mmCIF file of C-alpha atoms in Angstrom:
data_model
loop_
_atom_site.group_PDB
_atom_site.id
_atom_site.type_symbol
_atom_site.label_atom_id
_atom_site.label_comp_id
_atom_site.label_asym_id
_atom_site.label_seq_id
_atom_site.Cartn_x
_atom_site.Cartn_y
_atom_site.Cartn_z
ATOM 1 C CA UNK A 1 25.092 -3.529 -2.116
ATOM 2 C CA UNK A 2 24.418 -6.101 0.481
ATOM 3 C CA UNK A 3 23.028 -10.332 -1.241
ATOM 4 C CA UNK A 4 20.721 -11.972 1.862
ATOM 5 C CA UNK A 5 20.859 -15.095 0.894
ATOM 6 C CA UNK A 6 18.690 -17.770 1.176
ATOM 7 C CA UNK A 7 18.193 -19.477 4.517
ATOM 8 C CA UNK A 8 18.797 -16.139 6.905
ATOM 9 C CA UNK A 9 16.096 -14.641 8.301
ATOM 10 C CA UNK A 10 13.230 -11.885 7.082
ATOM 11 C CA UNK A 11 12.206 -10.042 9.561
ATOM 12 C CA UNK A 12 8.569 -8.128 8.972
ATOM 13 C CA UNK A 13 6.820 -5.217 10.357
ATOM 14 C CA UNK A 14 2.786 -5.177 10.739
ATOM 15 C CA UNK A 15 1.034 -9.342 10.928
ATOM 16 C CA UNK A 16 -1.368 -8.629 8.828
ATOM 17 C CA UNK A 17 -2.141 -9.985 4.917
ATOM 18 C CA UNK A 18 0.380 -8.889 2.989
ATOM 19 C CA UNK A 19 2.933 -9.710 5.631
ATOM 20 C CA UNK A 20 1.617 -13.552 5.167
ATOM 21 C CA UNK A 21 1.430 -13.638 1.911
ATOM 22 C CA UNK A 22 5.029 -11.953 1.665
ATOM 23 C CA UNK A 23 6.322 -14.558 4.286
ATOM 24 C CA UNK A 24 4.443 -17.240 2.220
ATOM 25 C CA UNK A 25 6.856 -16.160 -0.974
ATOM 26 C CA UNK A 26 9.548 -16.046 1.439
ATOM 27 C CA UNK A 27 9.333 -19.976 2.102
ATOM 28 C CA UNK A 28 9.686 -20.677 -1.309
ATOM 29 C CA UNK A 29 12.720 -18.448 -1.720
ATOM 30 C CA UNK A 30 13.693 -20.971 1.229
ATOM 31 C CA UNK A 31 14.328 -17.941 3.960
ATOM 32 C CA UNK A 32 11.848 -17.838 7.046
ATOM 33 C CA UNK A 33 10.390 -15.007 9.019
ATOM 34 C CA UNK A 34 10.195 -13.241 11.821
ATOM 35 C CA UNK A 35 7.479 -10.470 12.404
ATOM 36 C CA UNK A 36 7.007 -8.047 14.895
ATOM 37 C CA UNK A 37 3.409 -6.799 15.800
ATOM 38 C CA UNK A 38 1.617 -5.669 18.191
ATOM 39 C CA UNK A 39 -0.846 -8.502 17.917
ATOM 40 C CA UNK A 40 -1.398 -11.911 18.433
ATOM 41 C CA UNK A 41 0.851 -15.075 17.168
ATOM 42 C CA UNK A 42 -3.028 -15.985 15.872
ATOM 43 C CA UNK A 43 -2.841 -12.622 13.272
ATOM 44 C CA UNK A 44 -3.358 -13.324 9.662
ATOM 45 C CA UNK A 45 0.246 -13.913 8.836
ATOM 46 C CA UNK A 46 1.661 -14.828 12.442
ATOM 47 C CA UNK A 47 0.097 -17.694 10.905
ATOM 48 C CA UNK A 48 2.312 -18.882 8.552
ATOM 49 C CA UNK A 49 5.515 -17.610 10.114
ATOM 50 C CA UNK A 50 8.244 -19.045 11.819
ATOM 51 C CA UNK A 51 9.480 -16.704 14.873
ATOM 52 C CA UNK A 52 6.962 -13.417 16.117
ATOM 53 C CA UNK A 53 7.418 -10.933 18.609
ATOM 54 C CA UNK A 54 4.001 -9.727 19.922
ATOM 55 C CA UNK A 55 4.979 -6.745 21.253
ATOM 56 C CA UNK A 56 4.465 -2.734 20.992
ATOM 57 C CA UNK A 57 6.213 0.196 18.652
ATOM 58 C CA UNK A 58 8.093 1.666 22.151
ATOM 59 C CA UNK A 59 9.032 -0.889 23.515
ATOM 60 C CA UNK A 60 12.873 -1.215 22.925
ATOM 61 C CA UNK A 61 14.056 -4.102 24.429
ATOM 62 C CA UNK A 62 11.754 -6.158 22.171
ATOM 63 C CA UNK A 63 12.657 -4.139 18.647
ATOM 64 C CA UNK A 64 16.567 -4.847 19.617
ATOM 65 C CA UNK A 65 15.887 -8.702 20.280
ATOM 66 C CA UNK A 66 13.970 -8.759 17.625
ATOM 67 C CA UNK A 67 16.801 -6.682 15.160
ATOM 68 C CA UNK A 68 19.173 -8.934 16.467
ATOM 69 C CA UNK A 69 17.549 -12.234 15.081
ATOM 70 C CA UNK A 70 16.827 -11.134 11.404
ATOM 71 C CA UNK A 71 19.228 -10.271 8.640
ATOM 72 C CA UNK A 72 16.997 -7.608 7.004
ATOM 73 C CA UNK A 73 13.948 -6.210 7.740
ATOM 74 C CA UNK A 74 10.787 -4.959 5.855
ATOM 75 C CA UNK A 75 7.073 -3.557 6.551
ATOM 76 C CA UNK A 76 4.100 -4.132 5.340
ATOM 77 C CA UNK A 77 2.252 -1.368 6.719
ATOM 78 C CA UNK A 78 3.599 2.571 6.317
ATOM 79 C CA UNK A 79 2.152 3.459 9.071
ATOM 80 C CA UNK A 80 4.840 2.332 12.091
ATOM 81 C CA UNK A 81 6.403 4.934 13.723
ATOM 82 C CA UNK A 82 9.335 6.085 12.660
ATOM 83 C CA UNK A 83 11.061 6.285 15.733
ATOM 84 C CA UNK A 84 10.957 2.027 16.017
ATOM 85 C CA UNK A 85 12.435 1.724 12.590
ATOM 86 C CA UNK A 86 15.293 4.398 13.253
ATOM 87 C CA UNK A 87 16.089 2.392 16.186
ATOM 88 C CA UNK A 88 16.042 -0.412 14.232
ATOM 89 C CA UNK A 89 18.007 0.818 11.684
ATOM 90 C CA UNK A 90 20.948 0.946 13.903
ATOM 91 C CA UNK A 91 21.384 -2.631 13.649
ATOM 92 C CA UNK A 92 20.403 -3.626 10.776
ATOM 93 C CA UNK A 93 18.883 -3.294 7.030
ATOM 94 C CA UNK A 94 15.195 -1.230 7.251
ATOM 95 C CA UNK A 95 13.630 -0.903 3.891
ATOM 96 C CA UNK A 96 11.761 1.654 3.608
ATOM 97 C CA UNK A 97 13.543 3.185 5.137
ATOM 98 C CA UNK A 98 12.457 6.530 7.830
ATOM 99 C CA UNK A 99 12.861 8.417 4.881
ATOM 100 C CA UNK A 100 10.648 6.954 2.944
ATOM 101 C CA UNK A 101 7.850 6.616 4.758
ATOM 102 C CA UNK A 102 8.067 10.371 6.442
ATOM 103 C CA UNK A 103 6.650 11.143 3.029
ATOM 104 C CA UNK A 104 4.462 7.952 2.690
ATOM 105 C CA UNK A 105 2.160 8.782 5.830
ATOM 106 C CA UNK A 106 1.159 11.806 5.577
ATOM 107 C CA UNK A 107 -1.254 12.626 2.743
ATOM 108 C CA UNK A 108 0.665 16.968 2.228
ATOM 109 C CA UNK A 109 3.831 15.478 2.391
ATOM 110 C CA UNK A 110 3.674 13.100 -0.757
ATOM 111 C CA UNK A 111 1.789 14.994 -2.805
ATOM 112 C CA UNK A 112 4.293 18.046 -1.962
ATOM 113 C CA UNK A 113 6.913 15.362 -3.103
ATOM 114 C CA UNK A 114 5.814 14.807 -6.365
ATOM 115 C CA UNK A 115 4.841 18.120 -7.283
ATOM 116 C CA UNK A 116 8.753 19.452 -6.321
ATOM 117 C CA UNK A 117 9.509 17.271 -8.913
ATOM 118 C CA UNK A 118 6.669 17.991 -11.919
ATOM 119 C CA UNK A 119 4.481 16.078 -10.875
ATOM 120 C CA UNK A 120 0.349 16.562 -10.810
ATOM 121 C CA UNK A 121 -1.722 15.972 -8.017
ATOM 122 C CA UNK A 122 -5.334 17.051 -6.986
ATOM 123 C CA UNK A 123 -5.025 20.588 -6.223
ATOM 124 C CA UNK A 124 -5.009 20.724 -2.247
ATOM 125 C CA UNK A 125 -4.450 22.323 0.564
ATOM 126 C CA UNK A 126 -3.013 21.217 4.724
ATOM 127 C CA UNK A 127 -6.080 22.771 7.538
ATOM 128 C CA UNK A 128 -4.853 22.507 10.659
ATOM 129 C CA UNK A 129 -8.277 25.022 11.907
ATOM 130 C CA UNK A 130 -11.932 25.578 10.848
ATOM 131 C CA UNK A 131 -10.777 28.648 9.339
ATOM 132 C CA UNK A 132 -7.577 27.312 7.669
ATOM 133 C CA UNK A 133 -11.190 24.245 5.934
ATOM 134 C CA UNK A 134 -13.007 27.455 5.209
ATOM 135 C CA UNK A 135 -10.273 29.155 3.433
ATOM 136 C CA UNK A 136 -9.714 26.412 2.102
ATOM 137 C CA UNK A 137 -12.898 25.871 0.162
ATOM 138 C CA UNK A 138 -12.689 29.355 -1.134
ATOM 139 C CA UNK A 139 -8.803 28.881 -2.858
ATOM 140 C CA UNK A 140 -10.222 25.020 -3.786
ATOM 141 C CA UNK A 141 -13.895 24.796 -4.594
ATOM 142 C CA UNK A 142 -16.905 22.486 -3.370
ATOM 143 C CA UNK A 143 -16.729 19.260 -4.516
ATOM 144 C CA UNK A 144 -14.156 18.612 -2.451
ATOM 145 C CA UNK A 145 -12.393 15.983 -0.100
ATOM 146 C CA UNK A 146 -11.660 16.120 3.083
ATOM 147 C CA UNK A 147 -9.200 13.366 4.379
ATOM 148 C CA UNK A 148 -6.834 13.196 7.988
ATOM 149 C CA UNK A 149 -3.233 13.715 6.473
ATOM 150 C CA UNK A 150 -1.733 10.399 8.212
ATOM 151 C CA UNK A 151 -3.788 6.653 8.895
ATOM 152 C CA UNK A 152 -6.395 7.222 6.453
ATOM 153 C CA UNK A 153 -7.384 3.819 4.627
ATOM 154 C CA UNK A 154 -9.700 2.181 3.121
ATOM 155 C CA UNK A 155 -12.123 5.022 3.440
ATOM 156 C CA UNK A 156 -11.634 5.919 6.674
ATOM 157 C CA UNK A 157 -10.873 9.793 7.979
ATOM 158 C CA UNK A 158 -11.973 10.924 5.223
ATOM 159 C CA UNK A 159 -15.247 12.322 3.337
ATOM 160 C CA UNK A 160 -17.094 14.225 0.408
ATOM 161 C CA UNK A 161 -17.766 17.735 0.794
ATOM 162 C CA UNK A 162 -20.848 19.447 -1.589
ATOM 163 C CA UNK A 163 -21.841 22.784 -1.353
ATOM 164 C CA UNK A 164 -23.819 24.026 1.676
ATOM 165 C CA UNK A 165 -22.866 21.020 3.582
ATOM 166 C CA UNK A 166 -21.543 21.964 7.528
ATOM 167 C CA UNK A 167 -17.803 22.618 6.970
ATOM 168 C CA UNK A 168 -17.230 22.961 11.043
ATOM 169 C CA UNK A 169 -19.566 19.346 11.765
ATOM 170 C CA UNK A 170 -17.279 17.787 8.380
ATOM 171 C CA UNK A 171 -14.383 19.221 10.528
ATOM 172 C CA UNK A 172 -15.023 17.887 13.994
ATOM 173 C CA UNK A 173 -15.825 14.332 12.418
ATOM 174 C CA UNK A 174 -12.689 13.852 10.360
ATOM 175 C CA UNK A 175 -11.129 12.943 14.387
ATOM 176 C CA UNK A 176 -8.126 15.293 13.655
ATOM 177 C CA UNK A 177 -6.564 18.376 13.896
ATOM 178 C CA UNK A 178 -4.195 17.515 10.800
ATOM 179 C CA UNK A 179 -6.250 17.414 7.596
ATOM 180 C CA UNK A 180 -5.954 18.505 3.762
ATOM 181 C CA UNK A 181 -8.885 19.769 1.796
ATOM 182 C CA UNK A 182 -8.149 17.909 -2.031
ATOM 183 C CA UNK A 183 -9.666 19.189 -4.845
ATOM 184 C CA UNK A 184 -12.174 16.798 -6.277
ATOM 185 C CA UNK A 185 -10.772 15.712 -9.786
ATOM 186 C CA UNK A 186 -13.439 14.526 -12.274
ATOM 187 C CA UNK A 187 -11.572 11.227 -13.499
ATOM 188 C CA UNK A 188 -12.206 9.106 -16.399
ATOM 189 C CA UNK A 189 -10.592 5.783 -13.865
ATOM 190 C CA UNK A 190 -8.449 5.029 -11.593
ATOM 191 C CA UNK A 191 -5.538 2.892 -11.949
ATOM 192 C CA UNK A 192 -1.760 1.825 -9.724
ATOM 193 C CA UNK A 193 1.394 1.086 -10.829
ATOM 194 C CA UNK A 194 3.642 -1.032 -8.676
ATOM 195 C CA UNK A 195 7.425 -0.675 -8.535
ATOM 196 C CA UNK A 196 10.223 -2.385 -7.834
ATOM 197 C CA UNK A 197 13.784 -1.356 -7.049
ATOM 198 C CA UNK A 198 16.885 -3.175 -5.246
ATOM 199 C CA UNK A 199 19.383 -0.553 -3.486
ATOM 200 C CA UNK A 200 22.272 -0.165 -6.618
ATOM 201 C CA UNK A 201 19.305 1.069 -8.305
ATOM 202 C CA UNK A 202 17.628 -1.121 -10.966
ATOM 203 C CA UNK A 203 14.222 -1.215 -10.905
ATOM 204 C CA UNK A 204 11.050 -3.482 -12.868
ATOM 205 C CA UNK A 205 7.619 -1.412 -12.670
ATOM 206 C CA UNK A 206 4.550 -4.134 -13.370
ATOM 207 C CA UNK A 207 2.145 -2.770 -16.465
ATOM 208 C CA UNK A 208 -0.939 -0.320 -14.793
ATOM 209 C CA UNK A 209 -3.735 -1.828 -13.479
ATOM 210 C CA UNK A 210 -7.388 -0.064 -13.173
ATOM 211 C CA UNK A 211 -9.408 0.399 -9.799
ATOM 212 C CA UNK A 212 -12.615 -0.038 -9.094
ATOM 213 C CA UNK A 213 -14.195 1.010 -5.658
ATOM 214 C CA UNK A 214 -17.241 0.199 -3.161
ATOM 215 C CA UNK A 215 -17.903 2.739 0.203
ATOM 216 C CA UNK A 216 -13.127 3.724 -0.277
ATOM 217 C CA UNK A 217 -12.488 0.088 -0.345
ATOM 218 C CA UNK A 218 -11.489 -1.725 -3.362
ATOM 219 C CA UNK A 219 -13.487 -3.811 -4.973
ATOM 220 C CA UNK A 220 -12.282 -4.969 -7.723
ATOM 221 C CA UNK A 221 -8.479 -4.797 -10.460
ATOM 222 C CA UNK A 222 -8.646 -5.205 -14.227
ATOM 223 C CA UNK A 223 -5.365 -6.414 -15.821
ATOM 224 C CA UNK A 224 -4.313 -4.579 -17.229
ATOM 225 C CA UNK A 225 -5.775 -1.119 -17.206
ATOM 226 C CA UNK A 226 -8.284 -0.251 -20.409
ATOM 227 C CA UNK A 227 -6.088 3.327 -21.044
ATOM 228 C CA UNK A 228 -3.925 3.830 -24.204
ATOM 229 C CA UNK A 229 0.642 3.026 -25.039
ATOM 230 C CA UNK A 230 0.851 6.256 -24.336
ATOM 231 C CA UNK A 231 -1.095 6.927 -20.936
ATOM 232 C CA UNK A 232 0.707 3.464 -19.293
ATOM 233 C CA UNK A 233 3.615 5.000 -19.925
ATOM 234 C CA UNK A 234 2.848 8.116 -18.212
ATOM 235 C CA UNK A 235 1.969 6.157 -15.066
ATOM 236 C CA UNK A 236 5.460 4.068 -14.898
ATOM 237 C CA UNK A 237 7.462 6.781 -15.252
ATOM 238 C CA UNK A 238 6.054 8.703 -12.691
ATOM 239 C CA UNK A 239 6.367 5.211 -10.345
ATOM 240 C CA UNK A 240 9.394 4.648 -11.295
ATOM 241 C CA UNK A 241 10.450 8.228 -10.673
ATOM 242 C CA UNK A 242 8.922 8.589 -7.637
ATOM 243 C CA UNK A 243 10.443 4.781 -6.114
ATOM 244 C CA UNK A 244 13.941 6.755 -7.492
ATOM 245 C CA UNK A 245 14.048 10.090 -5.938
ATOM 246 C CA UNK A 246 12.575 8.507 -2.870
ATOM 247 C CA UNK A 247 15.288 6.293 -2.584
ATOM 248 C CA UNK A 248 12.684 3.151 -2.243
ATOM 249 C CA UNK A 249 14.825 -0.556 -1.206
ATOM 250 C CA UNK A 250 11.518 -3.092 -1.717
ATOM 251 C CA UNK A 251 8.694 -1.788 -3.371
ATOM 252 C CA UNK A 252 6.170 1.287 -3.956
ATOM 253 C CA UNK A 253 2.363 1.222 -5.206
ATOM 254 C CA UNK A 254 1.050 4.927 -6.573
ATOM 255 C CA UNK A 255 -2.051 4.492 -7.392
ATOM 256 C CA UNK A 256 -2.930 7.655 -9.932
ATOM 257 C CA UNK A 257 -6.272 9.680 -11.736
ATOM 258 C CA UNK A 258 -6.649 9.677 -15.190
ATOM 259 C CA UNK A 259 -8.431 12.785 -16.593
ATOM 260 C CA UNK A 260 -10.865 12.482 -19.147
ATOM 261 C CA UNK A 261 -8.333 15.186 -20.977
ATOM 262 C CA UNK A 262 -5.576 11.881 -20.537
ATOM 263 C CA UNK A 263 -3.198 13.204 -18.444
ATOM 264 C CA UNK A 264 -1.514 10.967 -15.164
ATOM 265 C CA UNK A 265 -1.997 12.512 -11.612
ATOM 266 C CA UNK A 266 -0.976 10.574 -8.380
ATOM 267 C CA UNK A 267 -3.422 10.084 -5.735
ATOM 268 C CA UNK A 268 -1.140 7.994 -3.019
ATOM 269 C CA UNK A 269 1.452 6.371 -2.576
ATOM 270 C CA UNK A 270 2.521 3.115 -0.553
ATOM 271 C CA UNK A 271 5.896 1.899 -0.245
ATOM 272 C CA UNK A 272 4.947 -1.830 0.348
ATOM 273 C CA UNK A 273 2.844 -4.520 -1.536
ATOM 274 C CA UNK A 274 -0.023 -3.114 -2.453
ATOM 275 C CA UNK A 275 -3.716 -4.338 -2.465
ATOM 276 C CA UNK A 276 -3.834 -3.862 -6.233
ATOM 277 C CA UNK A 277 -1.106 -5.960 -6.972
ATOM 278 C CA UNK A 278 -2.324 -9.418 -5.716
ATOM 279 C CA UNK A 279 -3.647 -9.965 -8.370
ATOM 280 C CA UNK A 280 0.243 -11.006 -9.305
ATOM 281 C CA UNK A 281 0.232 -13.665 -7.468
ATOM 282 C CA UNK A 282 -1.695 -16.240 -10.116
ATOM 283 C CA UNK A 283 -1.474 -13.699 -13.393
ATOM 284 C CA UNK A 284 2.234 -12.658 -13.590
ATOM 285 C CA UNK A 285 5.689 -13.696 -13.844
ATOM 286 C CA UNK A 286 6.848 -13.638 -10.136
ATOM 287 C CA UNK A 287 4.064 -11.517 -8.126
ATOM 288 C CA UNK A 288 4.619 -8.727 -5.873
ATOM 289 C CA UNK A 289 5.309 -10.351 -2.574
ATOM 290 C CA UNK A 290 8.334 -12.491 -4.244
ATOM 291 C CA UNK A 291 9.453 -9.033 -5.877
ATOM 292 C CA UNK A 292 10.026 -7.305 -2.330
ATOM 293 C CA UNK A 293 11.678 -10.291 -0.624
ATOM 294 C CA UNK A 294 14.693 -10.478 -3.836
ATOM 295 C CA UNK A 295 14.734 -6.141 -3.703
ATOM 296 C CA UNK A 296 14.750 -6.199 0.083
ATOM 297 C CA UNK A 297 17.794 -8.667 0.241
ATOM 298 C CA UNK A 298 19.752 -8.264 -2.934
ATOM 299 C CA UNK A 299 18.620 -10.660 -5.326
ATOM 300 C CA UNK A 300 18.164 -10.760 -9.794
ATOM 301 C CA UNK A 301 14.488 -9.143 -9.738
ATOM 302 C CA UNK A 302 11.663 -11.066 -11.059
ATOM 303 C CA UNK A 303 9.878 -11.153 -14.175
ATOM 304 C CA UNK A 304 7.188 -9.100 -14.086
ATOM 305 C CA UNK A 305 5.414 -9.939 -17.564
ATOM 306 C CA UNK A 306 1.243 -10.290 -17.629
ATOM 307 C CA UNK A 307 0.468 -14.426 -18.510
ATOM 308 C CA UNK A 308 -3.135 -13.863 -19.238
ATOM 309 C CA UNK A 309 -6.485 -10.929 -18.840
ATOM 310 C CA UNK A 310 -7.523 -11.278 -15.092
ATOM 311 C CA UNK A 311 -9.735 -9.712 -12.466
ATOM 312 C CA UNK A 312 -9.011 -9.443 -8.941
ATOM 313 C CA UNK A 313 -11.633 -8.973 -6.269
ATOM 314 C CA UNK A 314 -11.413 -9.099 -2.716
ATOM 315 C CA UNK A 315 -13.444 -10.823 -0.698
ATOM 316 C CA UNK A 316 -14.636 -7.751 1.848
ATOM 317 C CA UNK A 317 -16.995 -8.900 5.330
ATOM 318 C CA UNK A 318 -19.195 -11.765 4.993
ATOM 319 C CA UNK A 319 -18.332 -11.802 1.157
ATOM 320 C CA UNK A 320 -15.784 -14.493 3.011
ATOM 321 C CA UNK A 321 -19.837 -16.566 2.836
ATOM 322 C CA UNK A 322 -18.640 -17.652 -0.882
ATOM 323 C CA UNK A 323 -15.789 -20.169 -0.814
ATOM 324 C CA UNK A 324 -17.259 -22.966 -1.378
ATOM 325 C CA UNK A 325 -18.874 -21.531 -4.980
ATOM 326 C CA UNK A 326 -15.860 -20.055 -5.408
ATOM 327 C CA UNK A 327 -13.413 -23.047 -4.734
ATOM 328 C CA UNK A 328 -15.645 -24.806 -7.385
ATOM 329 C CA UNK A 329 -15.341 -22.127 -10.155
ATOM 330 C CA UNK A 330 -13.435 -23.025 -12.862
ATOM 331 C CA UNK A 331 -9.883 -21.470 -12.958
ATOM 332 C CA UNK A 332 -10.865 -19.595 -9.836
ATOM 333 C CA UNK A 333 -7.854 -18.254 -7.808
ATOM 334 C CA UNK A 334 -9.215 -18.688 -4.116
ATOM 335 C CA UNK A 335 -6.737 -17.036 -1.613
ATOM 336 C CA UNK A 336 -8.192 -16.476 2.252
ATOM 337 C CA UNK A 337 -6.239 -14.536 4.702
ATOM 338 C CA UNK A 338 -6.517 -16.574 7.503
ATOM 339 C CA UNK A 339 -9.067 -13.570 10.083
ATOM 340 C CA UNK A 340 -12.033 -14.823 11.973
ATOM 341 C CA UNK A 341 -14.327 -12.963 11.845
ATOM 342 C CA UNK A 342 -16.228 -11.059 8.553
ATOM 343 C CA UNK A 343 -16.865 -7.681 9.981
ATOM 344 C CA UNK A 344 -17.988 -5.417 8.014
ATOM 345 C CA UNK A 345 -15.076 -3.248 5.515
ATOM 346 C CA UNK A 346 -13.026 -6.140 7.042
ATOM 347 C CA UNK A 347 -10.810 -7.436 4.356
ATOM 348 C CA UNK A 348 -11.133 -11.630 4.487
ATOM 349 C CA UNK A 349 -9.389 -12.497 1.555
ATOM 350 C CA UNK A 350 -9.411 -12.431 -2.479
ATOM 351 C CA UNK A 351 -10.267 -14.199 -5.765
ATOM 352 C CA UNK A 352 -8.532 -14.128 -9.097
ATOM 353 C CA UNK A 353 -9.635 -14.770 -12.313
ATOM 354 C CA UNK A 354 -9.030 -14.995 -15.717
ATOM 355 C CA UNK A 355 -10.584 -12.499 -17.924
#
């Protein structure tokens, strides 16, 4: 296993807040960061890094120059085109690789992968035409969730279907001819686990946390999740099995449902830092962002213990207007992402508080 020592340059694909927080963690360990993204230097990540390349994913010359300038590459967004990742990997190590992204970028592929490992998911069917949607409804039933297979996040590219709904209109509204119909899960709560894995197979997982959403966007993460030790152990087992079988180097975040009869079902996975892990900056022995740096650079993984129970709340849109009160609140830890315009649904920052 190659060790990338402090003083080296870490490349990050993508320029959002996950890259920003990774760059800040890397700097604390003595690394410099070079970000590659279509966004400008005034992006959330671009504001805090040493170097920035603004170019499209198709620009092979820019990608080659970027690869020559860095010692290892990671990403903060799993929808980076796999052809760009494969091109970079011919020059320098990229973690995670396109083998991981090809699964994580496609909802049908990720659920099929989980099922092949004996891991439960909601029932699902791939849907490419209206006729296939109608047949899927017959097989799965309603209510169900219709989603685009790619690029959907924070509630985008998906809708709930109920008996009597217009299937044709719903299929058109998704805006994709590659969709998935997922059976509705009557779950007790949603949880997630973040697992770190090095190239030598060493893994450590943070404890499961509970996630609550508003309008399809994560609103609150509660640490720890209010589940039994047996369910927690199963959730960690599932996340570590997925990370090992995917050969992830870096982080794998796995979102799961806990059903009312105690089963753990995988919903989605992301091979990068995750919104539900932001609490680790202030209330874990090692933050998920530092852990990512450690994993991709071949350093010892940091301890993952919780220093105190806590609650992380996202600041969405004009929630950011309360920043002064949050700064004055005893015990609150405010994190702002350097974004200019507070649009509805846009993540502007987060605040973490002791529970």
